[in-house]
mmCIF file with all atom_site columns, C-alpha atoms in Angstrom:
data_model
loop_
_atom_site.group_PDB
_atom_site.id
_atom_site.type_symbol
_atom_site.label_atom_id
_atom_site.label_alt_id
_atom_site.label_comp_id
_atom_site.label_asym_id
_atom_site.label_entity_id
_atom_site.label_seq_id
_atom_site.pdbx_PDB_ins_code
_atom_site.Cartn_x
_atom_site.Cartn_y
_atom_site.Cartn_z
_atom_site.occupancy
_atom_site.B_iso_or_equiv
_atom_site.pdbx_formal_charge
_atom_site.auth_seq_id
_atom_site.auth_comp_id
_atom_site.auth_asym_id
_atom_site.auth_atom_id
_atom_site.pdbx_PDB_model_num
ATOM 1   C CA . LYS C 1 1   ? -2.285  -16.116 2.519   1.00 0.00 ? 1   LYS C CA 1
ATOM 2   C CA . LEU C 1 2   ? -4.041  -14.580 -1.029  1.00 0.00 ? 2   LEU C CA 1
ATOM 3   C CA . THR C 1 3   ? -3.449  -10.519 -0.585  1.00 0.00 ? 3   THR C CA 1
ATOM 4   C CA . ILE C 1 4   ? -6.808  -8.435  -2.132  1.00 0.00 ? 4   ILE C CA 1
ATOM 5   C CA . ASN C 1 5   ? -5.533  -4.879  -3.579  1.00 0.00 ? 5   ASN C CA 1
ATOM 6   C CA . LYS C 1 6   ? -7.126  -3.405  -5.307  1.00 0.00 ? 6   LYS C CA 1
ATOM 7   C CA . LEU C 1 7   ? -10.386 -4.624  -7.697  1.00 0.00 ? 7   LEU C CA 1
ATOM 8   C CA . ARG C 1 8   ? -13.026 -3.354  -9.981  1.00 0.00 ? 8   ARG C CA 1
ATOM 9   C CA . THR C 1 9   ? -15.427 -5.537  -10.893 1.00 0.00 ? 9   THR C CA 1
ATOM 10  C CA . THR C 1 10  ? -17.138 -9.067  -9.046  1.00 0.00 ? 10  THR C CA 1
ATOM 11  C CA . THR C 1 11  ? -15.143 -9.854  -12.551 1.00 0.00 ? 11  THR C CA 1
ATOM 12  C CA . ASP C 1 12  ? -12.077 -9.613  -11.321 1.00 0.00 ? 12  ASP C CA 1
ATOM 13  C CA . LEU C 1 13  ? -12.813 -10.975 -7.746  1.00 0.00 ? 13  LEU C CA 1
ATOM 14  C CA . VAL C 1 14  ? -14.071 -14.230 -8.971  1.00 0.00 ? 14  VAL C CA 1
ATOM 15  C CA . LYS C 1 15  ? -11.066 -14.995 -10.573 1.00 0.00 ? 15  LYS C CA 1
ATOM 16  C CA . LEU C 1 16  ? -8.677  -14.198 -8.041  1.00 0.00 ? 16  LEU C CA 1
ATOM 17  C CA . LEU C 1 17  ? -10.344 -16.416 -5.474  1.00 0.00 ? 17  LEU C CA 1
ATOM 18  C CA . SER C 1 18  ? -10.918 -19.319 -7.847  1.00 0.00 ? 18  SER C CA 1
ATOM 19  C CA . SER C 1 19  ? -7.331  -19.192 -9.218  1.00 0.00 ? 19  SER C CA 1
ATOM 20  C CA . SER C 1 20  ? -6.838  -19.475 -5.759  1.00 0.00 ? 20  SER C CA 1
ATOM 21  C CA . LEU C 1 21  ? -9.296  -21.944 -3.765  1.00 0.00 ? 21  LEU C CA 1
ATOM 22  C CA . GLU C 1 22  ? -10.658 -25.194 -4.107  1.00 0.00 ? 22  GLU C CA 1
ATOM 23  C CA . PRO C 1 23  ? -13.964 -23.627 -5.695  1.00 0.00 ? 23  PRO C CA 1
ATOM 24  C CA . ASP C 1 24  ? -14.224 -23.098 -9.685  1.00 0.00 ? 24  ASP C CA 1
ATOM 25  C CA . SER C 1 25  ? -15.006 -19.455 -10.831 1.00 0.00 ? 25  SER C CA 1
ATOM 26  C CA . ALA C 1 26  ? -19.234 -20.641 -11.476 1.00 0.00 ? 26  ALA C CA 1
ATOM 27  C CA . THR C 1 27  ? -19.842 -21.565 -7.842  1.00 0.00 ? 27  THR C CA 1
ATOM 28  C CA . PHE C 1 28  ? -18.093 -17.962 -6.772  1.00 0.00 ? 28  PHE C CA 1
ATOM 29  C CA . ALA C 1 29  ? -19.942 -15.644 -9.508  1.00 0.00 ? 29  ALA C CA 1
ATOM 30  C CA . SER C 1 30  ? -23.969 -17.360 -8.945  1.00 0.00 ? 30  SER C CA 1
ATOM 31  C CA . LEU C 1 31  ? -23.357 -17.147 -4.263  1.00 0.00 ? 31  LEU C CA 1
ATOM 32  C CA . ILE C 1 32  ? -22.081 -13.331 -5.969  1.00 0.00 ? 32  ILE C CA 1
ATOM 33  C CA . SER C 1 33  ? -25.216 -12.424 -8.051  1.00 0.00 ? 33  SER C CA 1
ATOM 34  C CA . SER C 1 34  ? -27.411 -14.396 -5.586  1.00 0.00 ? 34  SER C CA 1
ATOM 35  C CA . GLU C 1 35  ? -29.891 -11.309 -5.032  1.00 0.00 ? 35  GLU C CA 1
ATOM 36  C CA . GLU C 1 36  ? -31.251 -13.825 -2.090  1.00 0.00 ? 36  GLU C CA 1
ATOM 37  C CA . TYR C 1 37  ? -27.182 -14.364 -0.740  1.00 0.00 ? 37  TYR C CA 1
ATOM 38  C CA . THR C 1 38  ? -26.048 -10.764 -0.487  1.00 0.00 ? 38  THR C CA 1
ATOM 39  C CA . ALA C 1 39  ? -28.878 -10.003 1.937   1.00 0.00 ? 39  ALA C CA 1
ATOM 40  C CA . LYS C 1 40  ? -27.766 -12.361 3.797   1.00 0.00 ? 40  LYS C CA 1
ATOM 41  C CA . PHE C 1 41  ? -24.815 -9.719  4.616   1.00 0.00 ? 41  PHE C CA 1
ATOM 42  C CA . GLY C 1 42  ? -27.179 -6.516  3.883   1.00 0.00 ? 42  GLY C CA 1
ATOM 43  C CA . LEU C 1 43  ? -26.070 -6.448  0.881   1.00 0.00 ? 43  LEU C CA 1
ATOM 44  C CA . ASP C 1 44  ? -27.514 -6.382  -2.938  1.00 0.00 ? 44  ASP C CA 1
ATOM 45  C CA . SER C 1 45  ? -25.541 -7.949  -6.002  1.00 0.00 ? 45  SER C CA 1
ATOM 46  C CA . SER C 1 46  ? -23.936 -3.846  -6.887  1.00 0.00 ? 46  SER C CA 1
ATOM 47  C CA . THR C 1 47  ? -23.342 -3.452  -3.664  1.00 0.00 ? 47  THR C CA 1
ATOM 48  C CA . ILE C 1 48  ? -21.432 -6.836  -2.550  1.00 0.00 ? 48  ILE C CA 1
ATOM 49  C CA . MET C 1 49  ? -18.681 -5.915  -3.041  1.00 0.00 ? 49  MET C CA 1
ATOM 50  C CA . CYS C 1 50  ? -18.657 -2.602  -0.420  1.00 0.00 ? 50  CYS C CA 1
ATOM 51  C CA . ALA C 1 51  ? -17.122 -5.465  2.100   1.00 0.00 ? 51  ALA C CA 1
ATOM 52  C CA . VAL C 1 52  ? -14.281 -6.611  -0.008  1.00 0.00 ? 52  VAL C CA 1
ATOM 53  C CA . LEU C 1 53  ? -11.499 -4.743  2.038   1.00 0.00 ? 53  LEU C CA 1
ATOM 54  C CA . PRO C 1 54  ? -7.731  -4.759  0.887   1.00 0.00 ? 54  PRO C CA 1
ATOM 55  C CA . ASP C 1 55  ? -6.370  -6.756  3.042   1.00 0.00 ? 55  ASP C CA 1
ATOM 56  C CA . THR C 1 56  ? -4.340  -9.725  3.579   1.00 0.00 ? 56  THR C CA 1
ATOM 57  C CA . TYR C 1 57  ? -7.046  -12.849 4.110   1.00 0.00 ? 57  TYR C CA 1
ATOM 58  C CA . GLU C 1 58  ? -5.797  -16.555 5.288   1.00 0.00 ? 58  GLU C CA 1
ATOM 59  C CA . PHE C 1 59  ? -7.986  -20.034 3.754   1.00 0.00 ? 59  PHE C CA 1
ATOM 60  C CA . PHE C 1 60  ? -7.257  -22.882 3.905   1.00 0.00 ? 60  PHE C CA 1
ATOM 61  C CA . TRP C 1 61  ? -7.683  -23.689 0.034   1.00 0.00 ? 61  TRP C CA 1
ATOM 62  C CA . ASN C 1 62  ? -10.746 -26.423 0.077   1.00 0.00 ? 62  ASN C CA 1
ATOM 63  C CA . THR C 1 63  ? -12.495 -23.655 1.983   1.00 0.00 ? 63  THR C CA 1
ATOM 64  C CA . SER C 1 64  ? -16.093 -23.481 0.282   1.00 0.00 ? 64  SER C CA 1
ATOM 65  C CA . ALA C 1 65  ? -16.832 -20.675 -1.891  1.00 0.00 ? 65  ALA C CA 1
ATOM 66  C CA . ASP C 1 66  ? -20.038 -19.434 0.961   1.00 0.00 ? 66  ASP C CA 1
ATOM 67  C CA . ASN C 1 67  ? -16.468 -19.877 3.761   1.00 0.00 ? 67  ASN C CA 1
ATOM 68  C CA . ALA C 1 68  ? -14.454 -17.764 1.317   1.00 0.00 ? 68  ALA C CA 1
ATOM 69  C CA . PHE C 1 69  ? -17.275 -14.670 1.294   1.00 0.00 ? 69  PHE C CA 1
ATOM 70  C CA . ARG C 1 70  ? -17.660 -15.284 5.118   1.00 0.00 ? 70  ARG C CA 1
ATOM 71  C CA . ASN C 1 71  ? -13.959 -14.359 5.997   1.00 0.00 ? 71  ASN C CA 1
ATOM 72  C CA . ILE C 1 72  ? -13.676 -11.854 3.841   1.00 0.00 ? 72  ILE C CA 1
ATOM 73  C CA . GLU C 1 73  ? -17.291 -10.185 5.227   1.00 0.00 ? 73  GLU C CA 1
ATOM 74  C CA . LYS C 1 74  ? -15.619 -10.634 9.328   1.00 0.00 ? 74  LYS C CA 1
ATOM 75  C CA . ASN C 1 75  ? -12.945 -8.059  7.979   1.00 0.00 ? 75  ASN C CA 1
ATOM 76  C CA . TYR C 1 76  ? -15.681 -5.112  6.716   1.00 0.00 ? 76  TYR C CA 1
ATOM 77  C CA . LYS C 1 77  ? -18.119 -6.426  9.639   1.00 0.00 ? 77  LYS C CA 1
ATOM 78  C CA . LYS C 1 78  ? -13.976 -5.886  12.133  1.00 0.00 ? 78  LYS C CA 1
ATOM 79  C CA . PHE C 1 79  ? -13.501 -2.777  9.635   1.00 0.00 ? 79  PHE C CA 1
ATOM 80  C CA . TRP C 1 80  ? -16.969 -1.177  11.015  1.00 0.00 ? 80  TRP C CA 1
ATOM 81  C CA . ASN C 1 81  ? -16.716 -0.343  13.486  1.00 0.00 ? 81  ASN C CA 1
ATOM 82  C CA . GLU C 1 82  ? -18.283 1.802   15.547  1.00 0.00 ? 82  GLU C CA 1
ATOM 83  C CA . PRO C 1 83  ? -16.336 4.762   15.328  1.00 0.00 ? 83  PRO C CA 1
ATOM 84  C CA . ARG C 1 84  ? -16.659 4.108   12.356  1.00 0.00 ? 84  ARG C CA 1
ATOM 85  C CA . VAL C 1 85  ? -20.233 4.253   11.833  1.00 0.00 ? 85  VAL C CA 1
ATOM 86  C CA . ASN C 1 86  ? -20.544 7.146   13.654  1.00 0.00 ? 86  ASN C CA 1
ATOM 87  C CA . LEU C 1 87  ? -18.212 8.878   11.116  1.00 0.00 ? 87  LEU C CA 1
ATOM 88  C CA . ALA C 1 88  ? -19.915 7.663   8.615   1.00 0.00 ? 88  ALA C CA 1
ATOM 89  C CA . LYS C 1 89  ? -23.365 9.202   10.465  1.00 0.00 ? 89  LYS C CA 1
ATOM 90  C CA . ASN C 1 90  ? -21.388 12.596  10.801  1.00 0.00 ? 90  ASN C CA 1
ATOM 91  C CA . GLN C 1 91  ? -21.101 12.173  7.336   1.00 0.00 ? 91  GLN C CA 1
ATOM 92  C CA . GLY C 1 92  ? -25.140 11.781  6.417   1.00 0.00 ? 92  GLY C CA 1
ATOM 93  C CA . LEU C 1 93  ? -23.849 8.419   4.864   1.00 0.00 ? 93  LEU C CA 1
ATOM 94  C CA . THR C 1 94  ? -24.157 4.069   5.648   1.00 0.00 ? 94  THR C CA 1
ATOM 95  C CA . PRO C 1 95  ? -21.086 2.514   5.638   1.00 0.00 ? 95  PRO C CA 1
ATOM 96  C CA . VAL C 1 96  ? -22.151 1.313   2.202   1.00 0.00 ? 96  VAL C CA 1
ATOM 97  C CA . GLU C 1 97  ? -22.604 5.388   0.862   1.00 0.00 ? 97  GLU C CA 1
ATOM 98  C CA . ALA C 1 98  ? -19.273 5.978   2.706   1.00 0.00 ? 98  ALA C CA 1
ATOM 99  C CA . THR C 1 99  ? -17.103 3.119   0.585   1.00 0.00 ? 99  THR C CA 1
ATOM 100 C CA . ILE C 1 100 ? -19.354 3.923   -2.943  1.00 0.00 ? 100 ILE C CA 1
ATOM 101 C CA . ILE C 1 101 ? -17.974 7.789   -3.203  1.00 0.00 ? 101 ILE C CA 1
ATOM 102 C CA . ALA C 1 102 ? -14.540 6.307   -0.903  1.00 0.00 ? 102 ALA C CA 1
ATOM 103 C CA . SER C 1 103 ? -14.134 3.930   -4.367  1.00 0.00 ? 103 SER C CA 1
ATOM 104 C CA . ILE C 1 104 ? -14.389 7.493   -6.504  1.00 0.00 ? 104 ILE C CA 1
ATOM 105 C CA . VAL C 1 105 ? -12.015 8.735   -4.612  1.00 0.00 ? 105 VAL C CA 1
ATOM 106 C CA . ASP C 1 106 ? -9.488  6.365   -4.425  1.00 0.00 ? 106 ASP C CA 1
ATOM 107 C CA . GLU C 1 107 ? -9.908  6.280   -8.751  1.00 0.00 ? 107 GLU C CA 1
ATOM 108 C CA . GLU C 1 108 ? -9.098  9.565   -9.133  1.00 0.00 ? 108 GLU C CA 1
ATOM 109 C CA . THR C 1 109 ? -6.420  10.207  -7.138  1.00 0.00 ? 109 THR C CA 1
ATOM 110 C CA . ASN C 1 110 ? -3.471  8.291   -5.603  1.00 0.00 ? 110 ASN C CA 1
ATOM 111 C CA . LEU C 1 111 ? -2.014  11.068  -3.448  1.00 0.00 ? 111 LEU C CA 1
ATOM 112 C CA . THR C 1 112 ? -3.444  10.946  0.150   1.00 0.00 ? 112 THR C CA 1
ATOM 113 C CA . GLU C 1 113 ? -3.000  14.499  0.959   1.00 0.00 ? 113 GLU C CA 1
ATOM 114 C CA . ASP C 1 114 ? -5.496  15.654  -1.390  1.00 0.00 ? 114 ASP C CA 1
ATOM 115 C CA . LYS C 1 115 ? -7.752  13.028  -0.484  1.00 0.00 ? 115 LYS C CA 1
ATOM 116 C CA . PRO C 1 116 ? -9.849  14.157  1.940   1.00 0.00 ? 116 PRO C CA 1
ATOM 117 C CA . LYS C 1 117 ? -10.348 17.753  0.119   1.00 0.00 ? 117 LYS C CA 1
ATOM 118 C CA . ILE C 1 118 ? -11.829 15.254  -3.754  1.00 0.00 ? 118 ILE C CA 1
ATOM 119 C CA . ALA C 1 119 ? -14.230 13.060  -0.686  1.00 0.00 ? 119 ALA C CA 1
ATOM 120 C CA . SER C 1 120 ? -15.467 17.237  0.912   1.00 0.00 ? 120 SER C CA 1
ATOM 121 C CA . VAL C 1 121 ? -16.532 18.037  -2.642  1.00 0.00 ? 121 VAL C CA 1
ATOM 122 C CA . TYR C 1 122 ? -18.895 14.709  -3.362  1.00 0.00 ? 122 TYR C CA 1
ATOM 123 C CA . LEU C 1 123 ? -19.506 15.125  -0.634  1.00 0.00 ? 123 LEU C CA 1
ATOM 124 C CA . ASN C 1 124 ? -20.933 18.929  -0.753  1.00 0.00 ? 124 ASN C CA 1
ATOM 125 C CA . ARG C 1 125 ? -21.953 17.882  -4.310  1.00 0.00 ? 125 ARG C CA 1
ATOM 126 C CA . VAL C 1 126 ? -24.593 15.183  -3.062  1.00 0.00 ? 126 VAL C CA 1
ATOM 127 C CA . ARG C 1 127 ? -25.355 17.357  -0.231  1.00 0.00 ? 127 ARG C CA 1
ATOM 128 C CA . LYS C 1 128 ? -26.972 19.560  -2.740  1.00 0.00 ? 128 LYS C CA 1
ATOM 129 C CA . GLY C 1 129 ? -28.222 17.438  -5.159  1.00 0.00 ? 129 GLY C CA 1
ATOM 130 C CA . MET C 1 130 ? -25.783 17.608  -7.870  1.00 0.00 ? 130 MET C CA 1
ATOM 131 C CA . LYS C 1 131 ? -24.494 15.701  -10.026 1.00 0.00 ? 131 LYS C CA 1
ATOM 132 C CA . LEU C 1 132 ? -21.265 13.996  -8.918  1.00 0.00 ? 132 LEU C CA 1
ATOM 133 C CA . GLN C 1 133 ? -19.880 13.882  -12.720 1.00 0.00 ? 133 GLN C CA 1
ATOM 134 C CA . ALA C 1 134 ? -17.131 11.938  -11.800 1.00 0.00 ? 134 ALA C CA 1
ATOM 135 C CA . ASP C 1 135 ? -14.780 10.891  -14.692 1.00 0.00 ? 135 ASP C CA 1
ATOM 136 C CA . PRO C 1 136 ? -14.290 7.588   -12.590 1.00 0.00 ? 136 PRO C CA 1
ATOM 137 C CA . THR C 1 137 ? -17.371 6.534   -12.684 1.00 0.00 ? 137 THR C CA 1
ATOM 138 C CA . VAL C 1 138 ? -17.750 6.665   -16.434 1.00 0.00 ? 138 VAL C CA 1
ATOM 139 C CA . LYS C 1 139 ? -14.823 4.774   -17.173 1.00 0.00 ? 139 LYS C CA 1
ATOM 140 C CA . PHE C 1 140 ? -16.519 1.891   -14.729 1.00 0.00 ? 140 PHE C CA 1
ATOM 141 C CA . ALA C 1 141 ? -20.136 2.050   -16.959 1.00 0.00 ? 141 ALA C CA 1
ATOM 142 C CA . ILE C 1 142 ? -18.153 1.898   -20.122 1.00 0.00 ? 142 ILE C CA 1
ATOM 143 C CA . GLY C 1 143 ? -16.082 -0.961  -18.895 1.00 0.00 ? 143 GLY C CA 1
ATOM 144 C CA . ASP C 1 144 ? -12.446 0.106   -20.385 1.00 0.00 ? 144 ASP C CA 1
ATOM 145 C CA . PHE C 1 145 ? -10.119 1.158   -17.163 1.00 0.00 ? 145 PHE C CA 1
ATOM 146 C CA . THR C 1 146 ? -7.020  1.836   -19.271 1.00 0.00 ? 146 THR C CA 1
ATOM 147 C CA . ILE C 1 147 ? -8.998  5.126   -21.115 1.00 0.00 ? 147 ILE C CA 1
ATOM 148 C CA . ARG C 1 148 ? -6.993  8.262   -20.417 1.00 0.00 ? 148 ARG C CA 1
ATOM 149 C CA . ARG C 1 149 ? -9.700  11.426  -21.236 1.00 0.00 ? 149 ARG C CA 1
ATOM 150 C CA . VAL C 1 150 ? -12.989 10.953  -20.746 1.00 0.00 ? 150 VAL C CA 1
ATOM 151 C CA . THR C 1 151 ? -14.294 11.987  -24.252 1.00 0.00 ? 151 THR C CA 1
ATOM 152 C CA . GLY C 1 152 ? -18.201 14.496  -24.798 1.00 0.00 ? 152 GLY C CA 1
ATOM 153 C CA . LYS C 1 153 ? -19.087 10.986  -26.010 1.00 0.00 ? 153 LYS C CA 1
ATOM 154 C CA . MET C 1 154 ? -18.500 9.274   -23.921 1.00 0.00 ? 154 MET C CA 1
ATOM 155 C CA . LEU C 1 155 ? -20.816 11.088  -20.978 1.00 0.00 ? 155 LEU C CA 1
ATOM 156 C CA . GLN C 1 156 ? -23.759 9.952   -23.796 1.00 0.00 ? 156 GLN C CA 1
ATOM 157 C CA . THR C 1 157 ? -22.616 5.913   -22.090 1.00 0.00 ? 157 THR C CA 1
ATOM 158 C CA . GLU C 1 158 ? -26.097 4.831   -21.246 1.00 0.00 ? 158 GLU C CA 1
ATOM 159 C CA . SER C 1 159 ? -25.691 3.415   -17.271 1.00 0.00 ? 159 SER C CA 1
ATOM 160 C CA . PRO C 1 160 ? -26.834 3.912   -13.965 1.00 0.00 ? 160 PRO C CA 1
ATOM 161 C CA . TYR C 1 161 ? -23.080 4.199   -12.794 1.00 0.00 ? 161 TYR C CA 1
ATOM 162 C CA . ASN C 1 162 ? -22.356 7.506   -15.436 1.00 0.00 ? 162 ASN C CA 1
ATOM 163 C CA . THR C 1 163 ? -22.671 10.204  -13.602 1.00 0.00 ? 163 THR C CA 1
ATOM 164 C CA . TYR C 1 164 ? -22.572 12.195  -15.808 1.00 0.00 ? 164 TYR C CA 1
ATOM 165 C CA . MET C 1 165 ? -26.462 11.535  -16.348 1.00 0.00 ? 165 MET C CA 1
ATOM 166 C CA . TYR C 1 166 ? -27.546 10.241  -13.462 1.00 0.00 ? 166 TYR C CA 1
ATOM 167 C CA . ALA C 1 167 ? -27.428 12.288  -10.269 1.00 0.00 ? 167 ALA C CA 1
ATOM 168 C CA . GLY C 1 168 ? -26.512 10.513  -6.915  1.00 0.00 ? 168 GLY C CA 1
ATOM 169 C CA . LEU C 1 169 ? -24.620 7.992   -6.351  1.00 0.00 ? 169 LEU C CA 1
ATOM 170 C CA . PRO C 1 170 ? -24.302 4.652   -8.602  1.00 0.00 ? 170 PRO C CA 1
ATOM 171 C CA . PRO C 1 171 ? -26.080 1.666   -8.097  1.00 0.00 ? 171 PRO C CA 1
ATOM 172 C CA . GLY C 1 172 ? -22.862 0.275   -5.623  1.00 0.00 ? 172 GLY C CA 1
ATOM 173 C CA . PRO C 1 173 ? -18.619 1.233   -5.794  1.00 0.00 ? 173 PRO C CA 1
ATOM 174 C CA . ILE C 1 174 ? -16.562 1.251   -8.296  1.00 0.00 ? 174 ILE C CA 1
ATOM 175 C CA . CYS C 1 175 ? -13.507 -0.277  -6.676  1.00 0.00 ? 175 CYS C CA 1
ATOM 176 C CA . THR C 1 176 ? -12.446 -1.111  -3.672  1.00 0.00 ? 176 THR C CA 1
ATOM 177 C CA . PRO C 1 177 ? -10.712 1.242   -1.959  1.00 0.00 ? 177 PRO C CA 1
ATOM 178 C CA . SER C 1 178 ? -7.992  1.994   -0.265  1.00 0.00 ? 178 SER C CA 1
ATOM 179 C CA . LEU C 1 179 ? -8.496  3.013   3.615   1.00 0.00 ? 179 LEU C CA 1
ATOM 180 C CA . SER C 1 180 ? -6.657  5.983   2.780   1.00 0.00 ? 180 SER C CA 1
ATOM 181 C CA . SER C 1 181 ? -9.584  6.728   0.469   1.00 0.00 ? 181 SER C CA 1
ATOM 182 C CA . LEU C 1 182 ? -12.101 5.127   3.064   1.00 0.00 ? 182 LEU C CA 1
ATOM 183 C CA . GLN C 1 183 ? -10.828 8.165   6.005   1.00 0.00 ? 183 GLN C CA 1
ATOM 184 C CA . ALA C 1 184 ? -10.310 10.435  3.765   1.00 0.00 ? 184 ALA C CA 1
ATOM 185 C CA . VAL C 1 185 ? -14.553 10.235  3.301   1.00 0.00 ? 185 VAL C CA 1
ATOM 186 C CA . LEU C 1 186 ? -15.039 9.539   6.928   1.00 0.00 ? 186 LEU C CA 1
ATOM 187 C CA . GLU C 1 187 ? -13.054 12.789  7.936   1.00 0.00 ? 187 GLU C CA 1
ATOM 188 C CA . ALA C 1 188 ? -13.872 14.301  5.108   1.00 0.00 ? 188 ALA C CA 1
ATOM 189 C CA . PRO C 1 189 ? -13.136 18.542  6.586   1.00 0.00 ? 189 PRO C CA 1
ATOM 190 C CA . LYS C 1 190 ? -16.119 21.084  5.998   1.00 0.00 ? 190 LYS C CA 1
ATOM 191 C CA . THR C 1 191 ? -15.593 22.754  2.601   1.00 0.00 ? 191 THR C CA 1
ATOM 192 C CA . THR C 1 192 ? -17.488 24.461  0.101   1.00 0.00 ? 192 THR C CA 1
ATOM 193 C CA . TYR C 1 193 ? -15.195 22.898  -3.286  1.00 0.00 ? 193 TYR C CA 1
ATOM 194 C CA . LEU C 1 194 ? -17.394 21.886  -5.728  1.00 0.00 ? 194 LEU C CA 1
ATOM 195 C CA . TYR C 1 195 ? -15.483 21.506  -8.515  1.00 0.00 ? 195 TYR C CA 1
ATOM 196 C CA . PHE C 1 196 ? -11.659 20.669  -9.152  1.00 0.00 ? 196 PHE C CA 1
ATOM 197 C CA . CYS C 1 197 ? -9.060  19.560  -11.955 1.00 0.00 ? 197 CYS C CA 1
ATOM 198 C CA . ALA C 1 198 ? -5.434  19.413  -11.875 1.00 0.00 ? 198 ALA C CA 1
ATOM 199 C CA . LYS C 1 199 ? -3.057  21.798  -11.434 1.00 0.00 ? 199 LYS C CA 1
ATOM 200 C CA . ALA C 1 200 ? -1.132  22.673  -14.267 1.00 0.00 ? 200 ALA C CA 1
ATOM 201 C CA . ASP C 1 201 ? 1.645   22.069  -12.352 1.00 0.00 ? 201 ASP C CA 1
ATOM 202 C CA . PHE C 1 202 ? 1.538   18.856  -13.980 1.00 0.00 ? 202 PHE C CA 1
ATOM 203 C CA . SER C 1 203 ? 2.333   17.740  -9.535  1.00 0.00 ? 203 SER C CA 1
ATOM 204 C CA . GLY C 1 204 ? -0.106  15.525  -9.866  1.00 0.00 ? 204 GLY C CA 1
ATOM 205 C CA . TYR C 1 205 ? -1.872  17.160  -6.858  1.00 0.00 ? 205 TYR C CA 1
ATOM 206 C CA . SER C 1 206 ? -5.717  19.263  -7.637  1.00 0.00 ? 206 SER C CA 1
ATOM 207 C CA . SER C 1 207 ? -6.589  22.806  -7.476  1.00 0.00 ? 207 SER C CA 1
ATOM 208 C CA . PHE C 1 208 ? -10.737 22.566  -6.053  1.00 0.00 ? 208 PHE C CA 1
ATOM 209 C CA . ALA C 1 209 ? -12.850 25.200  -6.626  1.00 0.00 ? 209 ALA C CA 1
ATOM 210 C CA . SER C 1 210 ? -16.592 26.437  -4.913  1.00 0.00 ? 210 SER C CA 1
ATOM 211 C CA . THR C 1 211 ? -17.206 28.529  -8.235  1.00 0.00 ? 211 THR C CA 1
ATOM 212 C CA . PHE C 1 212 ? -17.829 27.266  -12.335 1.00 0.00 ? 212 PHE C CA 1
ATOM 213 C CA . ASP C 1 213 ? -16.426 30.765  -12.836 1.00 0.00 ? 213 ASP C CA 1
ATOM 214 C CA . GLU C 1 214 ? -12.717 29.166  -10.302 1.00 0.00 ? 214 GLU C CA 1
ATOM 215 C CA . GLN C 1 215 ? -12.919 26.152  -11.930 1.00 0.00 ? 215 GLN C CA 1
ATOM 216 C CA . ILE C 1 216 ? -12.758 27.578  -15.473 1.00 0.00 ? 216 ILE C CA 1
ATOM 217 C CA . LYS C 1 217 ? -10.565 29.731  -14.961 1.00 0.00 ? 217 LYS C CA 1
ATOM 218 C CA . ASN C 1 218 ? -8.607  26.788  -12.892 1.00 0.00 ? 218 ASN C CA 1
ATOM 219 C CA . ALA C 1 219 ? -8.912  24.053  -16.469 1.00 0.00 ? 219 ALA C CA 1
ATOM 220 C CA . ARG C 1 220 ? -7.824  27.427  -18.639 1.00 0.00 ? 220 ARG C CA 1
ATOM 221 C CA . GLU C 1 221 ? -4.363  27.305  -16.618 1.00 0.00 ? 221 GLU C CA 1
ATOM 222 C CA . TYR C 1 222 ? -4.655  23.745  -17.065 1.00 0.00 ? 222 TYR C CA 1
ATOM 223 C CA . GLN C 1 223 ? -5.216  23.465  -20.147 1.00 0.00 ? 223 GLN C CA 1
ATOM 224 C CA . LYS C 1 224 ? -2.695  25.864  -21.093 1.00 0.00 ? 224 LYS C CA 1
ATOM 225 C CA . ALA C 1 225 ? -0.160  24.005  -19.897 1.00 0.00 ? 225 ALA C CA 1
ATOM 226 C CA . LEU C 1 226 ? -0.863  20.997  -21.465 1.00 0.00 ? 226 LEU C CA 1
ATOM 227 C CA . ASP C 1 227 ? -0.332  22.778  -24.622 1.00 0.00 ? 227 ASP C CA 1
ATOM 228 C CA . ALA C 1 228 ? 2.684   24.315  -24.322 1.00 0.00 ? 228 ALA C CA 1
ATOM 229 C CA . ARG C 1 229 ? 3.579   20.665  -23.882 1.00 0.00 ? 229 ARG C CA 1
ATOM 230 C CA . GLY C 1 230 ? 2.400   20.157  -26.876 1.00 0.00 ? 230 GLY C CA 1
#
């Protein structure tokens, strides 16, 4: 039994699989980076991580790399049943697009209650053709997930994953999102929210806004609370 929790990169997946199963990391890496191979799953080397759902998988220790990936894909297909595919369509998304947005939501908060509203923000931005401007995508572009605060200089990082620089969704997910984050995207409420920032009470929840003026007001309240804390 192999439990997959949150992974951020294909390197993380390769390391986990090769440390638990007989095929070595080079074998897993060669398959996962092959466009010809990933196309068999209807994915590419950027979106292949969409198929990796957090779960506990069962393998024979000497299973081939191909069979290991097919076991993972089987779970992916099971999750994306007709009702969930239809929920994604209702949001104007494919399963891959829904997973990419869910990965951003997952990196924004651990609070299940806030996830649907955060998902609605990103869905509204996509529909309006706005840049997502999601800080977690900048961390992914830099490759440093320990960053606590994204600076102006970081926003200039050249990468298709930098959603401050490029409009639309990034090429692939920035983590393997939890089921609650996926569900938050599929069942995101219809809102007018376009912005959110941390609440000034440091509860971990977010304040949501439909206009930039509202967002500035909320952000100033949070910054004032930060200053008060020194």
